PDB file of C-alpha atoms in Angstrom:
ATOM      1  CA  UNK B 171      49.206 -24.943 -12.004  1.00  0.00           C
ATOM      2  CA  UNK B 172      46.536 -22.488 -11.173  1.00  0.00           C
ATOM      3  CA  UNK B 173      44.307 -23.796  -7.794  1.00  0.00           C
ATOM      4  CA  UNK B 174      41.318 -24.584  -9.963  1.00  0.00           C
ATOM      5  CA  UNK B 175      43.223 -26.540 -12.325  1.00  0.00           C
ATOM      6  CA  UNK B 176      44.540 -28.468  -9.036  1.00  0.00           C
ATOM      7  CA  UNK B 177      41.201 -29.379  -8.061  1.00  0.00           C
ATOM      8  CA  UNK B 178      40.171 -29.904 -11.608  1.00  0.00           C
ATOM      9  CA  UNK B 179      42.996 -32.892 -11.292  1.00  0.00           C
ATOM     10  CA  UNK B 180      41.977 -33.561  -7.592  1.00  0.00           C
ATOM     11  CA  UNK B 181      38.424 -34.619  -9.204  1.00  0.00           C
ATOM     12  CA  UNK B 182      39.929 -36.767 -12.050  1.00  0.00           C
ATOM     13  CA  UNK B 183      42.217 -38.025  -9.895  1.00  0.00           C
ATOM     14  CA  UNK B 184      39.591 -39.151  -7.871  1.00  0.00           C
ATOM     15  CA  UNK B 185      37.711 -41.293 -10.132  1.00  0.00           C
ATOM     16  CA  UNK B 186      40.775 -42.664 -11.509  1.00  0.00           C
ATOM     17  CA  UNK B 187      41.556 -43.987  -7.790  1.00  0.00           C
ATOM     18  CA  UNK B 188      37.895 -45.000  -7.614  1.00  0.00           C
ATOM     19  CA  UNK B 189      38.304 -47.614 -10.215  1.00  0.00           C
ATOM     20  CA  UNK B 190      41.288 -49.085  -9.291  1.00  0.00           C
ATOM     21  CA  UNK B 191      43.682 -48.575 -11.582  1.00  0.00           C
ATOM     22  CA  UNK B 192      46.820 -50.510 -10.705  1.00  0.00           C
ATOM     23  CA  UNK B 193      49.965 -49.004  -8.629  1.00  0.00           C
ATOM     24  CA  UNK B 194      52.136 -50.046 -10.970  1.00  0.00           C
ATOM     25  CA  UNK B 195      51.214 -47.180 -13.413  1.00  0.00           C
ATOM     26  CA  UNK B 196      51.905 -44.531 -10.913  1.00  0.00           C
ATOM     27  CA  UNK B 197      55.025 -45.537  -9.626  1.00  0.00           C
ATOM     28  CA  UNK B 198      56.759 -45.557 -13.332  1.00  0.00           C
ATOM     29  CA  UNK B 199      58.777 -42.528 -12.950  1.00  0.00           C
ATOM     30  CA  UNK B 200      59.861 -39.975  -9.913  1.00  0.00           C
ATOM     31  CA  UNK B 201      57.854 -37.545 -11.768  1.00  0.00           C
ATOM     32  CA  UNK B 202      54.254 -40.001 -11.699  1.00  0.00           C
ATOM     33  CA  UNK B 203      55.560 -40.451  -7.750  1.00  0.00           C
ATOM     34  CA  UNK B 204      55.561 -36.990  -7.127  1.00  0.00           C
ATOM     35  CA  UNK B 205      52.502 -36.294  -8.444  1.00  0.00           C
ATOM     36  CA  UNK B 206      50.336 -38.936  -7.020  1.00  0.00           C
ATOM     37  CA  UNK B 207      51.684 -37.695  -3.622  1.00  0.00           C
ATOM     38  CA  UNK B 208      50.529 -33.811  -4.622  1.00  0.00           C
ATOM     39  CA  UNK B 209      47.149 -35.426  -5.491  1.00  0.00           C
ATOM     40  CA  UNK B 210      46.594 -37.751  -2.920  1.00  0.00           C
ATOM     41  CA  UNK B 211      47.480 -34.610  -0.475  1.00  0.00           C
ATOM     42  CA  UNK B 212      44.824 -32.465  -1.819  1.00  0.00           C
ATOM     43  CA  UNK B 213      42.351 -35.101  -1.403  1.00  0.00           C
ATOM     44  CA  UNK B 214      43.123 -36.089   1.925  1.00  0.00           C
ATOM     45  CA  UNK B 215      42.949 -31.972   2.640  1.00  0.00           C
ATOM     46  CA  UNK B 216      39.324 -31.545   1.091  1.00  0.00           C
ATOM     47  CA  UNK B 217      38.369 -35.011   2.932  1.00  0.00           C
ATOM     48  CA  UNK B 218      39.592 -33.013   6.342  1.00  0.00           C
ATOM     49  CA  UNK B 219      42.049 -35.745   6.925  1.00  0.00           C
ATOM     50  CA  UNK B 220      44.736 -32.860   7.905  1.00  0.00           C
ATOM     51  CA  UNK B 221      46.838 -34.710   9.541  1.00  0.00           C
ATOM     52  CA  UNK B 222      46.654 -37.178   7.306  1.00  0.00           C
ATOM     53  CA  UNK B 223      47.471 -34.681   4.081  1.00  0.00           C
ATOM     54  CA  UNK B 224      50.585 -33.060   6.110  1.00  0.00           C
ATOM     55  CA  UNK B 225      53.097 -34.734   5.673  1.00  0.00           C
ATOM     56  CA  UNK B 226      52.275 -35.677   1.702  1.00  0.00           C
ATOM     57  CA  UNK B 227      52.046 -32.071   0.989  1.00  0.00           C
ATOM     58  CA  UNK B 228      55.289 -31.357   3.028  1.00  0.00           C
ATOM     59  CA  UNK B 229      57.158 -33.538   0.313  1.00  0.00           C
ATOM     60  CA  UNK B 230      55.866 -31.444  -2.400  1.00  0.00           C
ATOM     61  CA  UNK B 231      56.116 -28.140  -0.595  1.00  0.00           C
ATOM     62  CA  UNK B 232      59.832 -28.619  -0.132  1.00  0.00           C
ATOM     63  CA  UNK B 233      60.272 -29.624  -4.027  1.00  0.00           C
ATOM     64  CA  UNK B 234      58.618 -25.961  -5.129  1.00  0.00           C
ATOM     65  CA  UNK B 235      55.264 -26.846  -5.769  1.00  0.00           C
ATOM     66  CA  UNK B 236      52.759 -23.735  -5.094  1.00  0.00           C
ATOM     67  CA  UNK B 237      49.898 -25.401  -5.046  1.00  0.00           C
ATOM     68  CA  UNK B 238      51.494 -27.692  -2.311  1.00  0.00           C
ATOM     69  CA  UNK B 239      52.596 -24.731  -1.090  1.00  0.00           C
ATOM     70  CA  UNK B 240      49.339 -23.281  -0.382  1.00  0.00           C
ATOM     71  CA  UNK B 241      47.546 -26.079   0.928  1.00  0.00           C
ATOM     72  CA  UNK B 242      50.250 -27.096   3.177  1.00  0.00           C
ATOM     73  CA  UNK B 243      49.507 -23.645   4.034  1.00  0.00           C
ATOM     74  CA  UNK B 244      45.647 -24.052   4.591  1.00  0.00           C
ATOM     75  CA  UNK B 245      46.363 -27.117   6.171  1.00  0.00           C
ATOM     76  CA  UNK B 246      48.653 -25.731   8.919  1.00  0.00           C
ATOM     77  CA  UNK B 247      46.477 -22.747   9.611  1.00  0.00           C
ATOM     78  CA  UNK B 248      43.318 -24.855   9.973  1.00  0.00           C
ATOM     79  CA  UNK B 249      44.914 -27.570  12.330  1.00  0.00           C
ATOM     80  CA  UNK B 250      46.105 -24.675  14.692  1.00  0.00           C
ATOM     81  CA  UNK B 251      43.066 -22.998  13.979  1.00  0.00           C
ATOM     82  CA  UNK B 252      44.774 -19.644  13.366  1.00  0.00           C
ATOM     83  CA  UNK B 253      48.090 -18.473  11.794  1.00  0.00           C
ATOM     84  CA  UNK B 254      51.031 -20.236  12.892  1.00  0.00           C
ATOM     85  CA  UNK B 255      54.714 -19.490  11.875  1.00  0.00           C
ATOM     86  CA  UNK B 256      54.810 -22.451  10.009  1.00  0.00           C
ATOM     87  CA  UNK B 257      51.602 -21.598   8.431  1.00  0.00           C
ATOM     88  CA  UNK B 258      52.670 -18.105   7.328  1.00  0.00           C
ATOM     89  CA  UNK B 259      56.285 -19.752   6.114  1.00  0.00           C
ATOM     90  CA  UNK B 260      54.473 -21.510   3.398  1.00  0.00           C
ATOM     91  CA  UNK B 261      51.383 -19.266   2.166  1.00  0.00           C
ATOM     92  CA  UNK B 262      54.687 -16.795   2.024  1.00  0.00           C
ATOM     93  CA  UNK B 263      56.741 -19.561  -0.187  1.00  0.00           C
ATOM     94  CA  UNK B 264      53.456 -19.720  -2.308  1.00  0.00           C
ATOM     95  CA  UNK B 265      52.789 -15.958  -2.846  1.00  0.00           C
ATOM     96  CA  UNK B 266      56.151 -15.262  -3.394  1.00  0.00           C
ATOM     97  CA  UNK B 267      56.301 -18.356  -6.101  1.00  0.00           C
ATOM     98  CA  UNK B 268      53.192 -16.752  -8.081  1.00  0.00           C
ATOM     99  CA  UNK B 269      49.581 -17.613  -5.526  1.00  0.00           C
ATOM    100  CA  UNK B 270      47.263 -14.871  -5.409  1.00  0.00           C
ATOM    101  CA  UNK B 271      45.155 -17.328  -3.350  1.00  0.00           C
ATOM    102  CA  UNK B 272      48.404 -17.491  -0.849  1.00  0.00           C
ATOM    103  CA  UNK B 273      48.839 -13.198  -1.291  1.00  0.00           C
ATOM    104  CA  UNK B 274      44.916 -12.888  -0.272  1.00  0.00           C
ATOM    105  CA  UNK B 275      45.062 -15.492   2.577  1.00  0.00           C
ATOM    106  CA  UNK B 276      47.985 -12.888   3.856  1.00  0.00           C
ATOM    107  CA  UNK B 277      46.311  -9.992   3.230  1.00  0.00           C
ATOM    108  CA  UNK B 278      43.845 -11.296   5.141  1.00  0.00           C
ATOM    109  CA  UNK B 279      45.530 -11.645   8.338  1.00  0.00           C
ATOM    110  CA  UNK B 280      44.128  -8.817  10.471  1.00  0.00           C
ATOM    111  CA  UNK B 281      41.114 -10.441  10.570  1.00  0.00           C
ATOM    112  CA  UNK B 282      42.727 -13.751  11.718  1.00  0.00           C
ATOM    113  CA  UNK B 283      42.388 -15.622  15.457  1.00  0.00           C
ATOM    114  CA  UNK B 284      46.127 -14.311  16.083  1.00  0.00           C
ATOM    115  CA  UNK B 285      44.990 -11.054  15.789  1.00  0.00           C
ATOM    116  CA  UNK B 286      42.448 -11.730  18.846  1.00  0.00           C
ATOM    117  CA  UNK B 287      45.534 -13.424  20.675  1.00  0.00           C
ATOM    118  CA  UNK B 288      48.556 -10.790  19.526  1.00  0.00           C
ATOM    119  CA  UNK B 289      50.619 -13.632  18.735  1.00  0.00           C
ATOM    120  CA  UNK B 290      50.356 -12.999  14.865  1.00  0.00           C
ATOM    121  CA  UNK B 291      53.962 -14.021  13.832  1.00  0.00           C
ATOM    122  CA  UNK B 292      55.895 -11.185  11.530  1.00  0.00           C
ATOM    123  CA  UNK B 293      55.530 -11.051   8.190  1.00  0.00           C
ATOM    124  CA  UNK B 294      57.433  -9.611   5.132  1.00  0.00           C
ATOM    125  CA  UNK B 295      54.833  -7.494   3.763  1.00  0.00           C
ATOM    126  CA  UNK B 296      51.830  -6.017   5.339  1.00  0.00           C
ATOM    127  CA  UNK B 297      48.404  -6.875   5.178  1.00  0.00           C
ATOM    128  CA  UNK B 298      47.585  -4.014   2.920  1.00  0.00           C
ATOM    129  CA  UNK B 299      50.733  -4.383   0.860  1.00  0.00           C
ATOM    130  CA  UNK B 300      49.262  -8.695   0.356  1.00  0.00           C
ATOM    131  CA  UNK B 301      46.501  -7.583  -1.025  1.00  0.00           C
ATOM    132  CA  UNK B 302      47.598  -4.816  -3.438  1.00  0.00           C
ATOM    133  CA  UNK B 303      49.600  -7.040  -5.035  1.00  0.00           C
ATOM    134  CA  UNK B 304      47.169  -9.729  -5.360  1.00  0.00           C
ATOM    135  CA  UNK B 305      44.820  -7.261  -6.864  1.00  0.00           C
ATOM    136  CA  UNK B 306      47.891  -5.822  -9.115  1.00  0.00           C
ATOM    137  CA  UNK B 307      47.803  -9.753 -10.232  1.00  0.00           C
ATOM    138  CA  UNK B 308      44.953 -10.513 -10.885  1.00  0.00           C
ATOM    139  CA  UNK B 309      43.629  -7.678 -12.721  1.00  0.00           C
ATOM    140  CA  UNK B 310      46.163  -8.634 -14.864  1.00  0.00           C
ATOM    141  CA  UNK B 311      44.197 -12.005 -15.647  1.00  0.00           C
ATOM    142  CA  UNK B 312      41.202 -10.842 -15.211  1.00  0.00           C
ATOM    143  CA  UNK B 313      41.440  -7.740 -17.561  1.00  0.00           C
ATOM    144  CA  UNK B 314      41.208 -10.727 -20.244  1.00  0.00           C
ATOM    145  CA  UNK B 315      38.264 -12.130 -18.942  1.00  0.00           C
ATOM    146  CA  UNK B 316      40.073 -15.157 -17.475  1.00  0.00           C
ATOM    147  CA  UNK B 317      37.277 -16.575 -15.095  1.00  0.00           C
ATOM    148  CA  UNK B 318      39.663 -17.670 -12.145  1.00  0.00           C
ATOM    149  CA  UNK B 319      41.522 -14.082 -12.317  1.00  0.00           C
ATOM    150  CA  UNK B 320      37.847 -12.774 -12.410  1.00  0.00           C
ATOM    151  CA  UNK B 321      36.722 -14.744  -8.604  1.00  0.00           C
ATOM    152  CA  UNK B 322      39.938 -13.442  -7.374  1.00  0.00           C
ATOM    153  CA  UNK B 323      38.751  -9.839  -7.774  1.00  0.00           C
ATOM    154  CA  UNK B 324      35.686 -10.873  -5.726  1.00  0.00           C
ATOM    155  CA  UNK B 325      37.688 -12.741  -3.464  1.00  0.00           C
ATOM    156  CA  UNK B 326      39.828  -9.267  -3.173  1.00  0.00           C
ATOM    157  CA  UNK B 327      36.948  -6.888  -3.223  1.00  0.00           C
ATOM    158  CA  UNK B 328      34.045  -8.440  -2.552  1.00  0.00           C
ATOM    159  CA  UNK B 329      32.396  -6.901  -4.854  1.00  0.00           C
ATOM    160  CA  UNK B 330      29.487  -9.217  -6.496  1.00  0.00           C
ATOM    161  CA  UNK B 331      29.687  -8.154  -9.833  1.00  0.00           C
ATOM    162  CA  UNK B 332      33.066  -9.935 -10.141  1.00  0.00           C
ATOM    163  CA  UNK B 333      31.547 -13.084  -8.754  1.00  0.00           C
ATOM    164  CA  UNK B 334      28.980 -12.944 -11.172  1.00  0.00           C
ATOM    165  CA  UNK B 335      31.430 -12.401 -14.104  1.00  0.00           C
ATOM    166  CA  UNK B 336      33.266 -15.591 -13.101  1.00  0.00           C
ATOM    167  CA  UNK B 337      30.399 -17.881 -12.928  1.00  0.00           C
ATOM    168  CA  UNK B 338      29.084 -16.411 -16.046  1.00  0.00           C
ATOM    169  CA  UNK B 339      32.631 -17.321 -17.599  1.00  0.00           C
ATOM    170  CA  UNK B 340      32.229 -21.017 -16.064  1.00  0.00           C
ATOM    171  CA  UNK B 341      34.438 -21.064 -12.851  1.00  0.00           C
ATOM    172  CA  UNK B 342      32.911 -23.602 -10.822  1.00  0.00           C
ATOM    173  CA  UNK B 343      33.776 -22.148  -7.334  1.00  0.00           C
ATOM    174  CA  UNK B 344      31.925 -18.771  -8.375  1.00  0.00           C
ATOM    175  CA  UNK B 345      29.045 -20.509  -9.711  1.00  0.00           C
ATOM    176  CA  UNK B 346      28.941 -22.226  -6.073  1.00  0.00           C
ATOM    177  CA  UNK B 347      29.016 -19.110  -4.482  1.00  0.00           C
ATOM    178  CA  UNK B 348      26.313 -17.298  -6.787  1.00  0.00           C
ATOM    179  CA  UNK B 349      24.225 -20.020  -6.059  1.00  0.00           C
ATOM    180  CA  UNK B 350      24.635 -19.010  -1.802  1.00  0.00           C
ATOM    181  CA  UNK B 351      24.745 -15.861  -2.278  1.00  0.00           C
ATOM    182  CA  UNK B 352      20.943 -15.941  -4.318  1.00  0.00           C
ATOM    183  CA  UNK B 353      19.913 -18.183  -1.915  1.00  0.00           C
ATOM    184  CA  UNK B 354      20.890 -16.133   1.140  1.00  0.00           C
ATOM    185  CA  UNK B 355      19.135 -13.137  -0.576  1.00  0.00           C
ATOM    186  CA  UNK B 356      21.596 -11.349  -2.781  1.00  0.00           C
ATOM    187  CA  UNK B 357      20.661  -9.783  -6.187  1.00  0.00           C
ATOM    188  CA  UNK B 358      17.157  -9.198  -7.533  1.00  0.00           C
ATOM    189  CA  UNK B 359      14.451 -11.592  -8.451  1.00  0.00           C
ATOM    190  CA  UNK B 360      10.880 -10.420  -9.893  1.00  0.00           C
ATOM    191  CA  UNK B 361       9.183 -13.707 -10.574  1.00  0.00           C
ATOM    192  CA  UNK B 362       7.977 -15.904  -7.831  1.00  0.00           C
ATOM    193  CA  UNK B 363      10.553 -19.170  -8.056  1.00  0.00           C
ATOM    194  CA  UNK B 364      12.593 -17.404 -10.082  1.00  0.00           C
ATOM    195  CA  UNK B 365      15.271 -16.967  -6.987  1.00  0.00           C
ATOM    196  CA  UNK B 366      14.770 -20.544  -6.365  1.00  0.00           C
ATOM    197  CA  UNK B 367      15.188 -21.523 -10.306  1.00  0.00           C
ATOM    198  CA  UNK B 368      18.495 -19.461 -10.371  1.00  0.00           C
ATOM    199  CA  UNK B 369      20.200 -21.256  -6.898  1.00  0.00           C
ATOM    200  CA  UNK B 370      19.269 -24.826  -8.879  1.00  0.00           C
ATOM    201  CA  UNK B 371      21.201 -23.474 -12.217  1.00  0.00           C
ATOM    202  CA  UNK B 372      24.177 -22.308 -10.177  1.00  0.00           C
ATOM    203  CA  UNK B 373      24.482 -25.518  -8.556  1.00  0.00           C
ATOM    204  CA  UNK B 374      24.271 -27.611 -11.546  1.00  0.00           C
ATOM    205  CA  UNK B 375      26.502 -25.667 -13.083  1.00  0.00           C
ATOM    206  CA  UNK B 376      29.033 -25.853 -10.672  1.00  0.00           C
ATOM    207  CA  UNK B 377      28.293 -29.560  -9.919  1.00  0.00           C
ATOM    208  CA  UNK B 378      29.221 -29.809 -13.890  1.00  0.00           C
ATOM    209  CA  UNK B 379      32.266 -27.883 -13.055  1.00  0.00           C
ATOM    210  CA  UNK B 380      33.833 -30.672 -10.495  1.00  0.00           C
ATOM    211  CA  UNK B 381      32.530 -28.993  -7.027  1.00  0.00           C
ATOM    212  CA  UNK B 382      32.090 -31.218  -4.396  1.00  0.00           C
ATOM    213  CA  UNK B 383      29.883 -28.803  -2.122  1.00  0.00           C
ATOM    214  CA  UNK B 384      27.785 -27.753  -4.749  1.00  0.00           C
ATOM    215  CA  UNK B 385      27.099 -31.897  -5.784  1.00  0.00           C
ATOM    216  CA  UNK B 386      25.422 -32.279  -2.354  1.00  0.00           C
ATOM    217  CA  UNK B 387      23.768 -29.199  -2.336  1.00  0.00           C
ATOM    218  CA  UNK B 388      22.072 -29.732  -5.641  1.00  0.00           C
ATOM    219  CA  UNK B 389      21.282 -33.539  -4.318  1.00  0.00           C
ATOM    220  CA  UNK B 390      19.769 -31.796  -1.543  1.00  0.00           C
ATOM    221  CA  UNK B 391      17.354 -29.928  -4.166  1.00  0.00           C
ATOM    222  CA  UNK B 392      17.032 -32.939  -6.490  1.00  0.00           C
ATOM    223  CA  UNK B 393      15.853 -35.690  -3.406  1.00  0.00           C
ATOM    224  CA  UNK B 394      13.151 -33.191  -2.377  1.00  0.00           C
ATOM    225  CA  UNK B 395      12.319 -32.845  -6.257  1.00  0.00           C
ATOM    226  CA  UNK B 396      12.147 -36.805  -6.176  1.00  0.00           C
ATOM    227  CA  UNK B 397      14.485 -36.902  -9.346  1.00  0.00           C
ATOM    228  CA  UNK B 398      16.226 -40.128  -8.184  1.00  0.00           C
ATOM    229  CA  UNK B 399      17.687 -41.150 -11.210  1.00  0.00           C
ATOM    230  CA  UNK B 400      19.504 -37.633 -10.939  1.00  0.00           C
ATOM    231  CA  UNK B 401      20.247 -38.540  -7.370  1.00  0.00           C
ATOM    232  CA  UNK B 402      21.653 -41.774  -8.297  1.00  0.00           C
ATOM    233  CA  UNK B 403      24.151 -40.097 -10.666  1.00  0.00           C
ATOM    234  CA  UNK B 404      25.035 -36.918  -8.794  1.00  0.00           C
ATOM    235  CA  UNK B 405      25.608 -39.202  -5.679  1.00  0.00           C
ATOM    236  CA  UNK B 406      28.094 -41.237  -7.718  1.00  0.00           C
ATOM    237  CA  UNK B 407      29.915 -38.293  -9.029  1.00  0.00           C
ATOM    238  CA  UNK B 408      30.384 -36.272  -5.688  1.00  0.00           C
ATOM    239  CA  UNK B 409      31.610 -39.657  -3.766  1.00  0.00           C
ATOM    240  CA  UNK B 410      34.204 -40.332  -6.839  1.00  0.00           C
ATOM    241  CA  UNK B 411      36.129 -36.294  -5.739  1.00  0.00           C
ATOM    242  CA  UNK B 412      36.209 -37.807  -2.246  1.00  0.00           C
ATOM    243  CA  UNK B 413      33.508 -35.985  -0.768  1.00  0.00           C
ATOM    244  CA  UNK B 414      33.278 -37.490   2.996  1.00  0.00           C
ATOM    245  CA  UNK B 415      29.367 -37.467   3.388  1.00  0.00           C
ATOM    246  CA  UNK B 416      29.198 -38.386  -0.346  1.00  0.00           C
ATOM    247  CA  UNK B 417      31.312 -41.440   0.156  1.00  0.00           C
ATOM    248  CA  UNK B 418      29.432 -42.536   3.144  1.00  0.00           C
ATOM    249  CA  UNK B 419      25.737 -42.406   1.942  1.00  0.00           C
ATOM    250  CA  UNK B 420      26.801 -43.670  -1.471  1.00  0.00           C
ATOM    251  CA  UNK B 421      27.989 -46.824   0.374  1.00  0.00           C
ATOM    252  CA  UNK B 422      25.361 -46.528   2.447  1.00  0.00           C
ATOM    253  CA  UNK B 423      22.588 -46.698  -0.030  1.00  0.00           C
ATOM    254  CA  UNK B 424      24.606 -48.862  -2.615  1.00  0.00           C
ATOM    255  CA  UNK B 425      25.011 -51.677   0.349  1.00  0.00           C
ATOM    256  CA  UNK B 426      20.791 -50.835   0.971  1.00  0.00           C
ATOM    257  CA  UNK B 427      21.350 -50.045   4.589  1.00  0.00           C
ATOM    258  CA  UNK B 428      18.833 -48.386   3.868  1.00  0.00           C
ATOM    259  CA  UNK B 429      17.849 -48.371   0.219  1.00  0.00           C
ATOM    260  CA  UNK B 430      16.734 -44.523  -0.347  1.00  0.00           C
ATOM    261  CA  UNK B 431      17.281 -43.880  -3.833  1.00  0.00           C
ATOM    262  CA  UNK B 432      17.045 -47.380  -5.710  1.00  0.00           C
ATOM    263  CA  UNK B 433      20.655 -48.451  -6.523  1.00  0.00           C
ATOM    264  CA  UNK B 434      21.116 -51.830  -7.635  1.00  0.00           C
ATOM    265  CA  UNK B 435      22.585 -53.893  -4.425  1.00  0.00           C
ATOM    266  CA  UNK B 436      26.173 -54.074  -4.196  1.00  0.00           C
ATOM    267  CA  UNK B 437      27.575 -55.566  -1.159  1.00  0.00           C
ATOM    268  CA  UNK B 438      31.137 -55.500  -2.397  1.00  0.00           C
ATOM    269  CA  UNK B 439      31.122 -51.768  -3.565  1.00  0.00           C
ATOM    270  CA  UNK B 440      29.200 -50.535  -0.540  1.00  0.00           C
ATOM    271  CA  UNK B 441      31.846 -52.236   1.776  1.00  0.00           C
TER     272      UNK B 441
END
């Protein structure tokens, strides 16, 4: 499973949770076990619960799965706050096992905190050597137009136009990033508002897409707009992926303490 089809399912996932479907129809078979665990390990990682989503992605990581891999990975390296041993172990398990996001996250080690502290533990391949073969992959994809093969050139090269060929293809995490990158002052805008016009489409695009930043970036543009009703549903949406600040202002507002955007009360929800 590609990473943007993992947080495709991190998002459904999500709302399933969110309405309370029963344990019982998880816990049917090893299988439905395993991959609640996987889930529940991804959300607890884009929550920042990462001690929390250790040891749940540890179970998966050992049974092969890359995406588990990965984040265990991420996880590891963002507890420590640079690249660990342990760390490296398992972005090397994922890239080895097929993740271009794990081969980049290598390649990218030079520019890591270990660097600063020459403690940067060995690794198989060098930074250089990461890299060419995540570019070597995902040309491969992205030579077909496939729009996550397509960010990973950006996410290689840094080049724009890739970025902008993803988004246009309707991956959600480009779309995010066109939106920063516009609103930071990247590419060209004649029309007054027209700069501001094109940040708003990326962001509802990518809010459409499942992204949680890009939900409560785009509330941020709808509140000042005064589109409530938007607000109301946008709100919902980004607090059902597990979005932290989401969760807390949806219960905030649905409980009226205060009442900013005129949900119906709902002491039991909002607690």
């Amino acid at each position: 499973m590609s990473i943007y089809k993992a947080l495709r399912s991190l998002i459904i996932w999500s709302v399933i949770f969110s309405q309370s479907v029963s344990t019982a129809a998880f816990a049917s078979t090893p299988d439905s076990q395993n991959n609640r665990n996987k889930i529940s390990g991804i959300i607890l990682y884009n929550q920042l619960k990462i001690d929390a989503a250790i040891p749940k992605l540890e179970k998966d990581s050992e049974a092969g799965d890359i995406d588990s891999q990965y984040y265990l990975g991420e996880a590891l390296r963002k507890r420590n706050r640079y690249m660990t041993r342990e760390a490296q172990q398992w972005y090397g398990k994922a890239a080895n096992n097929g993740s271009i996001f794990a081969m980049i996250q290598l390649g990218r080690q030079n520019n890591d905190l270990c660097k600063k502290m020459n403690n940067c533990p060995p690794s198989e391949k060098s930074s250089a050597e990461w890299l060419s073969q995540a570019k070597d992959q995902a040309m491969k994809g992205a030579s077909k137009g496939d729009p996550e093969s397509l960010y990973l050139m950006y996410e290689i090269t840094f080049d724009r136009t890739w970025l902008e060929k993803s988004a246009s293809s309707g991956y959600a995490l480009a779309q995010y990033w066109m939106a920063v990158g516009d609103r930071q002052g990247e590419g060209f805008f004649l029309m007054p508002g027209s700069r501001d016009a094109s940040v708003r489409k990326w962001l509802l695009l990518a809010s459409e897409g499942g992204n949680p930043k890009a939900m409560m970036e785009y509330l941020e543009i709808l509140f000042e707009a005064g589109e409530m009703a938007s607000v109301r549903h946008w709100l919902e949406v980004a607090a059902a992926t597990g979005e932290q600040a989401a969760m807390s202002n949806y219960g905030a507002y649905i409980s009226h303490a205060p009442d900013k955007v005129g949900y119906p009360l709902d002491l039991v929800k909002g607690y």
